[in-house]
Short mmCIF file of C-alpha atoms in Angstrom, two decimals:
data_model
loop_
_atom_site.label_atom_id
_atom_site.label_comp_id
_atom_site.label_asym_id
_atom_site.label_seq_id
_atom_site.Cartn_x
_atom_site.Cartn_y
_atom_site.Cartn_z
CA MET X 12 -23.65 68.00 87.74
CA LYS X 13 -19.90 67.60 88.27
CA SER X 14 -20.09 63.84 87.79
CA LEU X 15 -22.10 64.27 84.60
CA LEU X 16 -19.61 66.79 83.22
CA ALA X 17 -16.76 64.42 84.09
CA LEU X 18 -18.59 61.68 82.21
CA LEU X 19 -19.00 64.06 79.27
CA ILE X 20 -15.27 64.70 79.13
CA LEU X 21 -14.57 60.97 79.34
CA ALA X 22 -17.08 60.20 76.60
CA MET X 23 -15.67 62.85 74.28
CA SER X 24 -12.10 61.74 74.93
CA CYS X 25 -13.04 58.31 73.59
CA LEU X 26 -14.12 59.69 70.22
CA PRO X 27 -11.66 58.84 67.42
CA LEU X 28 -9.20 61.60 66.58
CA ALA X 29 -8.52 62.66 63.02
CA ALA X 30 -5.06 61.72 61.77
CA SER X 31 -3.92 65.34 61.91
CA ALA X 32 -4.77 65.52 65.62
CA GLN X 33 -3.29 62.27 66.86
CA GLY X 34 -0.93 62.66 69.78
CA LEU X 35 -0.55 65.76 71.93
CA PHE X 36 -1.10 68.92 69.94
CA ALA X 37 1.40 71.63 70.77
CA VAL X 38 0.32 75.19 70.11
CA ALA X 39 3.85 76.25 69.15
CA ARG X 40 7.11 74.60 68.19
CA LEU X 41 10.67 75.70 68.81
CA ASP X 42 12.76 76.58 65.75
CA THR X 43 16.20 75.42 66.87
CA GLU X 44 17.96 76.88 63.83
CA ARG X 45 16.73 80.36 64.75
CA SER X 46 17.30 80.06 68.49
CA ALA X 47 20.58 80.66 70.30
CA ILE X 48 22.46 81.49 73.49
CA GLU X 49 25.13 84.18 73.13
CA ASP X 50 27.79 84.71 75.77
CA ARG X 51 28.27 88.37 76.75
CA GLY X 52 31.09 88.03 79.26
CA ASP X 53 29.05 89.48 82.10
CA GLY X 54 26.06 87.31 81.29
CA PHE X 55 24.27 85.97 78.24
CA ASP X 56 21.44 86.65 75.77
CA LEU X 57 18.86 83.96 75.05
CA ALA X 58 16.77 84.09 71.87
CA LEU X 59 14.04 81.54 71.16
CA THR X 60 12.10 81.57 67.90
CA ILE X 61 8.76 79.75 68.07
CA SER X 62 6.16 79.00 65.40
CA GLN X 63 3.57 81.35 66.94
CA PRO X 64 3.16 83.50 70.06
CA VAL X 65 2.21 81.72 73.29
CA PRO X 66 1.89 82.89 76.89
CA TYR X 67 5.13 82.49 78.81
CA LYS X 68 6.62 83.34 82.18
CA VAL X 69 10.18 84.05 83.29
CA THR X 70 11.28 83.35 86.88
CA LEU X 71 14.61 83.33 88.76
CA LEU X 72 15.18 80.78 91.52
CA ASP X 73 17.95 80.57 94.13
CA THR X 74 19.86 77.71 95.83
CA PRO X 75 20.99 76.84 93.23
CA PRO X 76 20.55 79.83 90.91
CA ARG X 77 18.28 79.00 87.95
CA LEU X 78 16.41 80.73 85.16
CA VAL X 79 13.00 79.10 84.68
CA LEU X 80 10.92 79.64 81.53
CA ASP X 81 7.34 78.33 81.42
CA PHE X 82 5.43 78.17 78.14
CA ARG X 83 1.86 77.35 77.19
CA GLU X 84 2.21 74.16 75.12
CA LEU X 85 5.58 74.72 73.48
CA ASP X 86 7.00 71.64 71.78
CA PHE X 87 10.80 71.59 72.10
CA GLY X 88 11.01 68.76 69.55
CA ARG X 89 14.31 66.89 69.61
CA LEU X 90 16.31 69.85 70.86
CA ARG X 91 19.83 69.09 71.99
CA PRO X 92 20.76 71.92 74.35
CA ALA X 93 24.25 72.14 72.83
CA GLU X 94 22.59 73.27 69.59
CA LEU X 95 21.71 76.57 71.24
CA GLY X 96 25.34 77.41 72.02
CA GLY X 97 26.72 78.12 75.46
CA SER X 98 27.97 80.63 77.97
CA THR X 99 30.31 80.67 80.95
CA SER X 100 27.24 81.81 82.89
CA ILE X 101 25.40 78.53 82.22
CA GLU X 102 26.00 75.07 83.61
CA THR X 103 23.19 73.06 82.02
CA VAL X 104 19.95 73.49 80.04
CA ARG X 105 16.99 71.19 80.65
CA TYR X 106 13.43 71.11 79.31
CA GLY X 107 10.22 69.07 79.42
CA ALA X 108 6.48 69.04 80.15
CA ILE X 109 5.44 70.05 83.68
CA GLN X 110 1.64 69.72 83.57
CA ALA X 111 -1.18 69.49 81.05
CA GLY X 112 -0.77 72.36 78.60
CA TRP X 113 2.51 73.71 79.97
CA SER X 114 6.19 73.01 79.29
CA ARG X 115 9.34 74.33 80.98
CA MET X 116 12.96 75.15 80.22
CA VAL X 117 15.38 75.37 83.16
CA ILE X 118 18.80 76.99 82.77
CA ASP X 119 21.16 76.27 85.66
CA LEU X 120 23.35 79.32 86.26
CA THR X 121 26.96 79.36 87.44
CA GLY X 122 26.28 82.32 89.71
CA PRO X 123 23.91 85.23 90.42
CA TYR X 124 22.46 86.82 87.26
CA LEU X 125 19.47 89.13 86.93
CA VAL X 126 17.00 89.48 84.08
CA GLU X 127 17.87 92.77 82.40
CA THR X 128 15.27 92.59 79.65
CA ALA X 129 12.66 90.07 78.55
CA GLY X 130 10.11 90.37 75.79
CA MET X 131 8.34 88.77 72.87
CA GLN X 132 8.41 90.17 69.34
CA THR X 133 5.42 89.29 67.15
CA GLY X 134 4.14 90.26 63.74
CA ALA X 135 6.64 88.38 61.57
CA GLU X 136 5.34 87.62 58.08
CA ASP X 137 5.72 83.89 58.66
CA GLY X 138 3.68 84.06 61.88
CA THR X 139 6.60 83.24 64.17
CA ALA X 140 7.41 84.95 67.45
CA ARG X 141 10.79 85.64 69.04
CA ILE X 142 11.42 85.65 72.78
CA GLU X 143 14.55 87.53 73.81
CA ILE X 144 15.90 87.49 77.37
CA ALA X 145 19.09 89.12 78.59
CA LEU X 146 20.74 88.17 81.91
CA ARG X 147 23.60 90.12 83.46
CA GLU X 148 25.80 89.44 86.46
CA THR X 149 24.82 90.82 89.84
CA ASP X 150 25.80 90.37 93.47
CA PRO X 151 24.48 87.47 95.61
CA THR X 152 22.48 89.74 97.93
CA THR X 153 20.58 91.41 95.11
CA PHE X 154 19.98 88.10 93.40
CA ALA X 155 18.63 86.51 96.59
CA ALA X 156 16.24 89.45 97.04
CA ARG X 157 14.88 89.09 93.50
CA ALA X 158 14.76 85.28 93.27
CA GLY X 159 11.28 83.85 93.18
CA LEU X 160 9.82 86.91 91.44
CA SER X 161 8.53 86.67 87.88
CA ALA X 162 10.39 88.79 85.36
CA ASP X 163 7.64 91.38 85.13
CA ALA X 164 8.26 92.14 88.80
CA ILE X 165 12.03 92.35 88.45
CA THR X 166 13.49 95.82 87.95
CA ALA X 167 16.39 95.77 85.53
CA ASN X 168 19.71 97.51 86.02
CA THR X 169 18.37 100.33 83.84
CA GLY X 170 15.53 100.90 86.27
CA GLN X 171 12.93 99.69 83.73
CA PRO X 172 10.84 96.59 84.40
CA ALA X 173 11.20 93.63 82.08
CA SER X 174 8.02 92.98 80.11
CA PRO X 175 7.32 89.43 78.98
CA ALA X 176 3.81 88.29 78.14
CA THR X 177 2.92 86.72 81.47
CA PRO X 178 -0.11 84.44 81.86
CA ASP X 179 -2.50 85.07 84.73
CA ASP X 180 -6.04 84.16 85.67
CA LYS X 181 -7.42 87.39 84.23
CA ARG X 182 -6.32 86.65 80.68
CA LEU X 183 -8.89 85.42 78.18
CA THR X 184 -7.72 82.49 76.04
CA VAL X 185 -9.08 83.06 72.54
CA VAL X 186 -8.93 80.32 69.90
CA LEU X 187 -8.98 81.70 66.35
CA ASP X 188 -10.08 79.20 63.74
CA PRO X 189 -9.33 80.31 60.16
CA GLY X 190 -11.73 78.24 58.08
CA HIS X 191 -10.79 75.83 55.30
CA GLY X 192 -7.13 75.39 54.23
CA GLY X 193 -5.02 72.90 52.30
CA ILE X 194 -7.11 70.70 50.03
CA ASP X 195 -10.16 72.81 50.96
CA PRO X 196 -9.67 76.38 49.61
CA GLY X 197 -13.18 77.48 50.56
CA ALA X 198 -14.84 80.01 48.27
CA VAL X 199 -12.75 81.10 45.29
CA ARG X 200 -13.16 84.35 43.35
CA ASP X 201 -10.67 85.83 40.86
CA GLU X 202 -8.07 83.26 41.98
CA VAL X 203 -8.42 84.49 45.57
CA HIS X 204 -9.07 81.70 48.09
CA GLU X 205 -11.23 82.16 51.16
CA ALA X 206 -8.75 80.02 53.12
CA ASP X 207 -5.96 82.53 52.44
CA LEU X 208 -8.08 85.58 53.24
CA VAL X 209 -9.24 84.31 56.61
CA LEU X 210 -5.76 83.07 57.56
CA THR X 211 -4.35 86.54 56.91
CA PHE X 212 -7.16 88.05 58.97
CA ALA X 213 -6.60 85.58 61.82
CA LEU X 214 -2.85 86.21 61.99
CA GLU X 215 -3.42 89.96 62.09
CA LEU X 216 -6.19 89.59 64.69
CA ARG X 217 -3.88 87.46 66.83
CA ASP X 218 -1.29 90.25 66.81
CA ALA X 219 -3.95 92.86 67.60
CA LEU X 220 -5.16 90.84 70.60
CA LEU X 221 -1.62 90.33 71.90
CA ARG X 222 -0.88 94.05 71.55
CA ALA X 223 -4.06 94.85 73.43
CA GLU X 224 -2.90 92.65 76.34
CA GLY X 225 -5.24 90.62 78.50
CA PHE X 226 -5.52 87.89 75.88
CA ASP X 227 -3.82 84.57 75.16
CA VAL X 228 -4.29 83.57 71.53
CA VAL X 229 -4.19 80.16 69.85
CA LEU X 230 -4.72 79.41 66.15
CA THR X 231 -6.08 76.11 64.86
CA ARG X 232 -3.84 76.53 61.82
CA THR X 233 -1.05 78.97 60.96
CA ASP X 234 -0.42 77.96 57.36
CA ASP X 235 -2.27 76.65 54.31
CA SER X 236 -2.92 73.20 55.75
CA PHE X 237 -6.08 71.13 56.07
CA VAL X 238 -7.41 70.69 59.60
CA SER X 239 -10.55 68.61 60.07
CA LEU X 240 -13.51 70.03 61.94
CA GLU X 241 -13.06 67.46 64.70
CA ALA X 242 -9.38 68.38 65.04
CA ARG X 243 -10.20 72.10 65.27
CA ILE X 244 -12.44 71.47 68.26
CA ASP X 245 -9.88 69.14 69.81
CA ARG X 246 -7.11 71.70 69.43
CA ALA X 247 -9.25 74.40 71.02
CA ARG X 248 -9.97 72.19 74.02
CA ARG X 249 -6.37 71.02 74.44
CA ALA X 250 -5.16 74.63 74.38
CA GLY X 251 -7.52 75.56 77.21
CA GLY X 252 -9.60 77.78 74.93
CA GLU X 253 -12.22 79.89 76.69
CA ILE X 254 -13.88 81.03 73.47
CA LEU X 255 -13.61 79.97 69.83
CA LEU X 256 -14.02 82.29 66.84
CA SER X 257 -14.32 80.49 63.51
CA LEU X 258 -13.52 82.94 60.69
CA HIS X 259 -14.96 82.73 57.19
CA ALA X 260 -15.64 84.88 54.10
CA ASP X 261 -18.14 82.94 52.03
CA ALA X 262 -19.70 83.38 48.59
CA VAL X 263 -23.35 83.05 47.62
CA SER X 264 -24.52 81.68 44.29
CA GLU X 265 -27.85 83.50 44.32
CA GLY X 266 -28.54 87.16 44.99
CA ILE X 267 -26.20 89.66 46.63
CA ALA X 268 -24.89 89.40 50.18
CA ARG X 269 -22.85 92.05 51.96
CA GLY X 270 -21.61 92.69 55.48
CA ALA X 271 -20.53 90.68 58.51
CA GLN X 272 -22.64 88.00 60.15
CA VAL X 273 -22.23 86.13 63.43
CA TYR X 274 -23.55 82.58 63.78
CA THR X 275 -24.26 80.50 66.85
CA LEU X 276 -25.19 76.83 67.03
CA SER X 277 -28.73 75.64 66.52
CA GLU X 278 -30.05 72.36 65.14
CA GLU X 279 -32.66 74.42 63.34
CA ALA X 280 -31.22 77.03 60.97
CA SER X 281 -32.66 80.53 61.27
CA SER X 282 -32.98 80.79 57.48
CA ALA X 283 -32.66 78.70 54.33
CA ALA X 284 -29.44 80.56 53.50
CA SER X 285 -27.99 79.61 56.90
CA ALA X 286 -28.82 75.96 56.34
CA LYS X 287 -27.12 75.96 52.94
CA LEU X 288 -24.07 77.73 54.34
CA ALA X 289 -23.64 75.19 57.15
CA GLU X 290 -24.01 72.35 54.66
CA ARG X 291 -21.28 73.82 52.40
CA HIS X 292 -18.88 74.42 55.28
CA ASP X 293 -19.31 70.96 56.78
CA ARG X 294 -19.17 69.15 53.43
CA ALA X 295 -15.55 70.23 53.01
CA ASP X 296 -14.58 68.05 55.97
CA LEU X 297 -15.75 64.95 54.15
CA LEU X 298 -12.81 65.41 51.78
CA SER X 299 -10.57 63.81 54.40
CA GLY X 300 -13.07 61.13 55.33
CA VAL X 301 -14.28 62.69 58.58
CA ASP X 302 -18.01 63.01 59.14
CA LEU X 303 -19.26 64.26 62.49
CA SER X 304 -22.92 63.79 61.69
CA GLY X 305 -23.19 60.23 63.05
CA GLN X 306 -20.77 60.36 65.96
CA ASP X 307 -23.11 61.53 68.72
CA ASP X 308 -24.85 58.59 70.37
CA GLU X 309 -27.81 59.16 72.68
CA MET X 310 -25.67 59.39 75.83
CA ALA X 311 -23.33 61.92 74.26
CA ARG X 312 -26.26 64.04 73.14
CA VAL X 313 -27.70 64.08 76.65
CA LEU X 314 -24.37 64.97 78.23
CA MET X 315 -23.69 67.68 75.67
CA SER X 316 -27.11 69.16 76.30
CA ILE X 317 -26.31 69.41 80.00
CA ALA X 318 -22.99 71.12 79.34
CA ARG X 319 -24.61 73.58 76.92
CA THR X 320 -27.08 74.69 79.58
CA GLU X 321 -24.31 76.90 80.93
CA THR X 322 -22.43 77.51 77.69
CA THR X 323 -25.32 78.56 75.44
CA PRO X 324 -26.25 81.87 77.13
CA ARG X 325 -22.57 82.82 77.24
CA THR X 326 -22.27 82.00 73.53
CA GLU X 327 -25.32 84.09 72.67
CA ALA X 328 -23.90 86.99 74.69
CA LEU X 329 -20.58 86.63 72.84
CA ALA X 330 -22.33 86.81 69.45
CA ASP X 331 -24.33 89.85 70.55
CA ALA X 332 -21.13 91.57 71.73
CA LEU X 333 -19.43 90.96 68.38
CA VAL X 334 -22.38 92.38 66.44
CA ALA X 335 -22.44 95.42 68.74
CA GLY X 336 -18.68 95.83 68.32
CA PHE X 337 -18.97 95.83 64.53
CA ARG X 338 -21.87 98.27 64.68
CA ASP X 339 -20.07 100.68 67.04
CA ALA X 340 -16.98 100.62 64.77
CA GLU X 341 -19.19 101.23 61.72
CA VAL X 342 -18.13 97.92 60.16
CA GLN X 343 -20.90 97.03 57.70
CA LEU X 344 -23.23 94.32 58.94
CA HIS X 345 -25.39 91.95 56.92
CA LYS X 346 -29.11 92.71 56.90
CA ARG X 347 -29.41 89.62 59.14
CA PRO X 348 -26.34 90.06 61.36
CA ARG X 349 -27.29 87.37 63.91
CA GLU X 350 -27.99 83.90 62.57
CA HIS X 351 -28.19 80.30 63.80
CA ALA X 352 -27.16 77.11 62.02
CA SER X 353 -25.83 73.62 62.73
CA PHE X 354 -22.13 74.20 62.03
CA SER X 355 -20.08 71.26 63.29
CA VAL X 356 -17.20 73.54 64.33
CA LEU X 357 -19.57 75.16 66.85
CA LYS X 358 -20.46 71.88 68.57
CA ALA X 359 -17.91 72.02 71.40
CA PRO X 360 -20.33 71.94 74.36
CA ASP X 361 -17.89 73.39 76.88
CA ILE X 362 -16.48 76.33 74.87
CA PRO X 363 -18.55 79.36 73.79
CA SER X 364 -18.12 79.21 70.02
CA VAL X 365 -19.28 81.49 67.22
CA LEU X 366 -18.72 81.59 63.48
CA VAL X 367 -18.00 85.01 61.97
CA GLU X 368 -18.65 85.61 58.29
CA LEU X 369 -16.44 88.64 57.71
CA GLY X 370 -17.97 89.33 54.32
CA PHE X 371 -18.95 87.71 51.04
CA MET X 372 -16.41 87.14 48.29
CA SER X 373 -19.19 86.83 45.71
CA SER X 374 -19.53 90.63 45.77
CA PRO X 375 -16.62 92.45 44.02
CA LYS X 376 -16.82 95.31 46.54
CA GLU X 377 -16.81 92.86 49.43
CA LEU X 378 -13.81 91.02 47.99
CA GLU X 379 -11.94 94.30 47.61
CA LYS X 380 -12.83 95.21 51.20
CA LEU X 381 -11.58 91.89 52.55
CA GLN X 382 -8.23 92.48 50.83
CA ASN X 383 -7.94 96.04 52.21
CA PRO X 384 -5.54 96.22 55.22
CA GLU X 385 -7.30 99.33 56.57
CA TRP X 386 -10.71 97.63 56.59
CA ARG X 387 -9.24 94.52 58.19
CA ALA X 388 -7.59 96.63 60.91
CA ALA X 389 -10.91 98.34 61.68
CA ALA X 390 -12.74 95.00 61.84
CA GLN X 391 -10.03 93.52 64.04
CA ALA X 392 -10.17 96.49 66.41
CA ALA X 393 -13.94 95.99 66.64
CA ILE X 394 -13.46 92.34 67.57
CA VAL X 395 -10.83 93.19 70.21
CA SER X 396 -13.19 95.74 71.77
CA ALA X 397 -16.11 93.31 71.67
CA LEU X 398 -14.11 90.55 73.36
CA ARG X 399 -13.05 92.94 76.12
CA ASP X 400 -16.67 93.93 76.73
CA TRP X 401 -17.88 90.33 76.70
CA ASP X 402 -15.11 89.13 79.02
CA GLU X 403 -15.82 91.89 81.53
CA ALA X 404 -19.54 91.11 81.54
CA ASP X 405 -18.90 87.36 81.68
CA ARG X 406 -16.62 87.69 84.71
CA ALA X 407 -19.21 89.87 86.44
CA ARG X 408 -21.89 87.28 85.74
CA LYS X 409 -19.69 84.50 87.16
CA ALA X 410 -19.02 86.55 90.30
CA LEU X 411 -22.76 87.00 90.88
CA THR X 412 -23.33 83.28 90.30
CA ARG X 413 -20.73 82.39 92.95
CA GLN X 414 -22.47 84.69 95.44
#
């Protein structure tokens, strides 16, 4: 099984990448103009503004004294350390990739300094996040005792622990995929674009998950840009995604549709409406000349089928959890809340993936609901709760499997 899965990964890595996904995709990028080091006499303050929140870890090391910052796929670009400013507490600043999916910044200190505070601020209108870390001078004995500990284990001079978002094995990496974008606006009603609605929802859901803790969150897009279906899957895999939620708010041309639906992958659609919906969603990708329909040769299909043997039941459980979460939170569900269809964005064989139709823009009441911050907050809270429940059950299932 392991050799077959390895062959699957090799086979998929040989598939051509869309132009927007060429090269290593970084989840976040450093904004050098909004990042700085400020000297405080008895230490310094470091502020880093990044394009979106990512997991990070702060550590102090001794002999020589260093501040080490690890980030999940942060692209430092062409940063020249001098651009950040300086401090008498700092000798040099270095950065670079350390392993697949992780990058590191090392600040060599001139002496013993402790982390006084460390934290990430999220929720900015432009989707950015700001990491602020304050270091203050201490004595060599205290520094030596604290060196090697991550910042969340370091007690500050005030007696309060620093609180960065620290990655660990118990965090669930959620990839949020706001559908459409750029040249593909999705459904349009009253000059409102589906692409904009689901991006707003995804950014707010990201913040809700980060506030809830226990989650790492990655977005396939953070602005009104076109991302091909193939690139969305590639970005999810490169970010180490453990689940993928593709978010949509479609419109129907016939009849009236209301309420949320959750879709999982099936070559045979569970209804004619599901088949039409999948066709509309996938057709948008042809605008950039990418068509996934003919890319799977016989070997790839066999290998993907093997991988899905383990992924499919987890995916179905994820969809069931989301429907239950909406129902418990009294978020209106479609009369057919669980559907199946051949959406290309759900074809990652190694990542449990579902497509969530939040509502239908073709209904005036549904459109009003989707634009209502209170409704969105309730739906987002339902998703957070559902993901917690699914993750707990999934970990329990894995523990039983290992036994």
